[in-house]
C-alpha positions as CSV (number, residue, x, y, z in Angstrom):
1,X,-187.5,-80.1,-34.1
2,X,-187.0,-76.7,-32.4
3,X,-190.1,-75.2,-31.3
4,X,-188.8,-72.1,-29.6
5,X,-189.6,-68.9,-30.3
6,X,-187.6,-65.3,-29.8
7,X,-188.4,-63.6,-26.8
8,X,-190.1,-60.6,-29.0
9,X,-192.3,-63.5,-31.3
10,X,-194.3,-64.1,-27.4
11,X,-195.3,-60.7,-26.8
12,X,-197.8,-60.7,-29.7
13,X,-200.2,-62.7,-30.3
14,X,-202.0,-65.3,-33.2
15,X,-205.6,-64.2,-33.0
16,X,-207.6,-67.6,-35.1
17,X,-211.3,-66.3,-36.2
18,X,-212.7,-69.5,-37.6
19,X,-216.7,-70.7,-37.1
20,X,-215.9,-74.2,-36.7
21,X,-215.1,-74.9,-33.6
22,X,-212.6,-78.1,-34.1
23,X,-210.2,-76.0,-36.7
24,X,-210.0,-73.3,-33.5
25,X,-209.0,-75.7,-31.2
26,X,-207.0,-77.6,-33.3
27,X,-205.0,-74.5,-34.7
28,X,-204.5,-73.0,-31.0
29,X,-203.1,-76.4,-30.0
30,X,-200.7,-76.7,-32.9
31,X,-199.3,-72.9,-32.5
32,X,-199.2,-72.8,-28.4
33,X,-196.8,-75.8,-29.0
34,X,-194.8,-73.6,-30.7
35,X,-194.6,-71.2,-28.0
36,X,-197.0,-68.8,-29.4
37,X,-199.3,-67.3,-27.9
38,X,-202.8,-67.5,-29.5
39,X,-206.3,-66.0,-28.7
40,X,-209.4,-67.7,-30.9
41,X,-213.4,-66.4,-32.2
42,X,-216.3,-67.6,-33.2
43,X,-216.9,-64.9,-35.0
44,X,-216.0,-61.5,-37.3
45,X,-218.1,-59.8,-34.6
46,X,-216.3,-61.6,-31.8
47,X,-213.0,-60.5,-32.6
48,X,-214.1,-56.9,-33.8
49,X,-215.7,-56.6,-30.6
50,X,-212.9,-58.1,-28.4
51,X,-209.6,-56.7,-30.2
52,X,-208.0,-53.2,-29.3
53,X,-207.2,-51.4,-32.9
54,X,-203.3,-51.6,-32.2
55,X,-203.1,-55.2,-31.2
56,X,-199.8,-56.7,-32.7
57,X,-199.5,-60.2,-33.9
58,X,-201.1,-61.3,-36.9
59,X,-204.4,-63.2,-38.1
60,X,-206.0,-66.5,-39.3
61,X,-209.0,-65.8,-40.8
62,X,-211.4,-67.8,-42.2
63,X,-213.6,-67.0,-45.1
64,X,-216.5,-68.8,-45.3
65,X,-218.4,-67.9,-41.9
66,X,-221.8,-66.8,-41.3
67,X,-223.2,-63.2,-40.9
68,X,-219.2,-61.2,-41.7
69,X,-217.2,-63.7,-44.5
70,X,-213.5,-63.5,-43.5
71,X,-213.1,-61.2,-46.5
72,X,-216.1,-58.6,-45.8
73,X,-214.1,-58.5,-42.3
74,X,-210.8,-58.4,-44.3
75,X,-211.9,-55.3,-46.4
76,X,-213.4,-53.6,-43.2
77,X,-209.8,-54.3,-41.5
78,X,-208.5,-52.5,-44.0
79,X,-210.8,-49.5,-44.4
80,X,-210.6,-48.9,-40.3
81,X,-206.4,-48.8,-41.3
82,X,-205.8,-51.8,-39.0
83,X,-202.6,-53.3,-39.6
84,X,-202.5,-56.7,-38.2
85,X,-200.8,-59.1,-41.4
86,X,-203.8,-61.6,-42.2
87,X,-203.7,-64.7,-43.5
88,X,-206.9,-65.9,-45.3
89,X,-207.8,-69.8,-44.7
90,X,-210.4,-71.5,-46.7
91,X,-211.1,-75.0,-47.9
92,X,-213.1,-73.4,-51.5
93,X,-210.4,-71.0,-52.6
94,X,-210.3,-69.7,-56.0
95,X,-208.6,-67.2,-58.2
96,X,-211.3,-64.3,-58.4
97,X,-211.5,-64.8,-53.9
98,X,-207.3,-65.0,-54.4
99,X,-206.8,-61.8,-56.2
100,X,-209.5,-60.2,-53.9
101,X,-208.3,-60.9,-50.7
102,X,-204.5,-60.0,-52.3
103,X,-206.1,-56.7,-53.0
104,X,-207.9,-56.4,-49.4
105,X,-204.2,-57.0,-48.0
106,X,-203.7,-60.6,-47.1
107,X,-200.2,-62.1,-46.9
């Protein structure tokens, strides 16, 4: 299998926000041997905190963490008109989250 990536794919960057440790790890070691290159939090607050508005790349996010849920940081993404594509992960999924997080402006 090919795991290279176009030049312009490694200038941006696979930001993973997950509260379990192991599916961070996991998921940075997976995409960095694909070339990519992959920053990871603990936290909404982490990332919030951590991440320039205009960072390109796109986002992992998970829903079911403490204090921020992926989707209360989702919706706050897109009220603050950051545009970073997000891609909701979640092991309890279910049509009501779905069509929520579709709304909020997850791929």
């Amino acid at each position: 299998m090919d795991r290279t990536m176009p030049d312009e794919a490694k200038v941006t960057c696979v930001y993973v926000v997950d509260d379990d440790e192991a599916v961070r790890d996991s998921t940075r070691v997976v995409l960095e041997s694909y070339g990519m290159n992959v920053r990871t939090f603990g936290s909404a607050q982490a990332f919030l905190s951590a991440v320039d508005d205009d960072a390109k790349g796109c986002l992992l996010l998970d829903q079911h963490m403490p204090e921020m849920t992926g989707l209360e940081m989702l919706e706050m993404l897109k009220l603050s008109r950051r545009t970073l594509p997000v891609i909701m992960v979640t092991a309890r999924g279910d049509a009501a989250f779905r069509d929520r997080a579709l709304r909020a402006g997850a791929v």
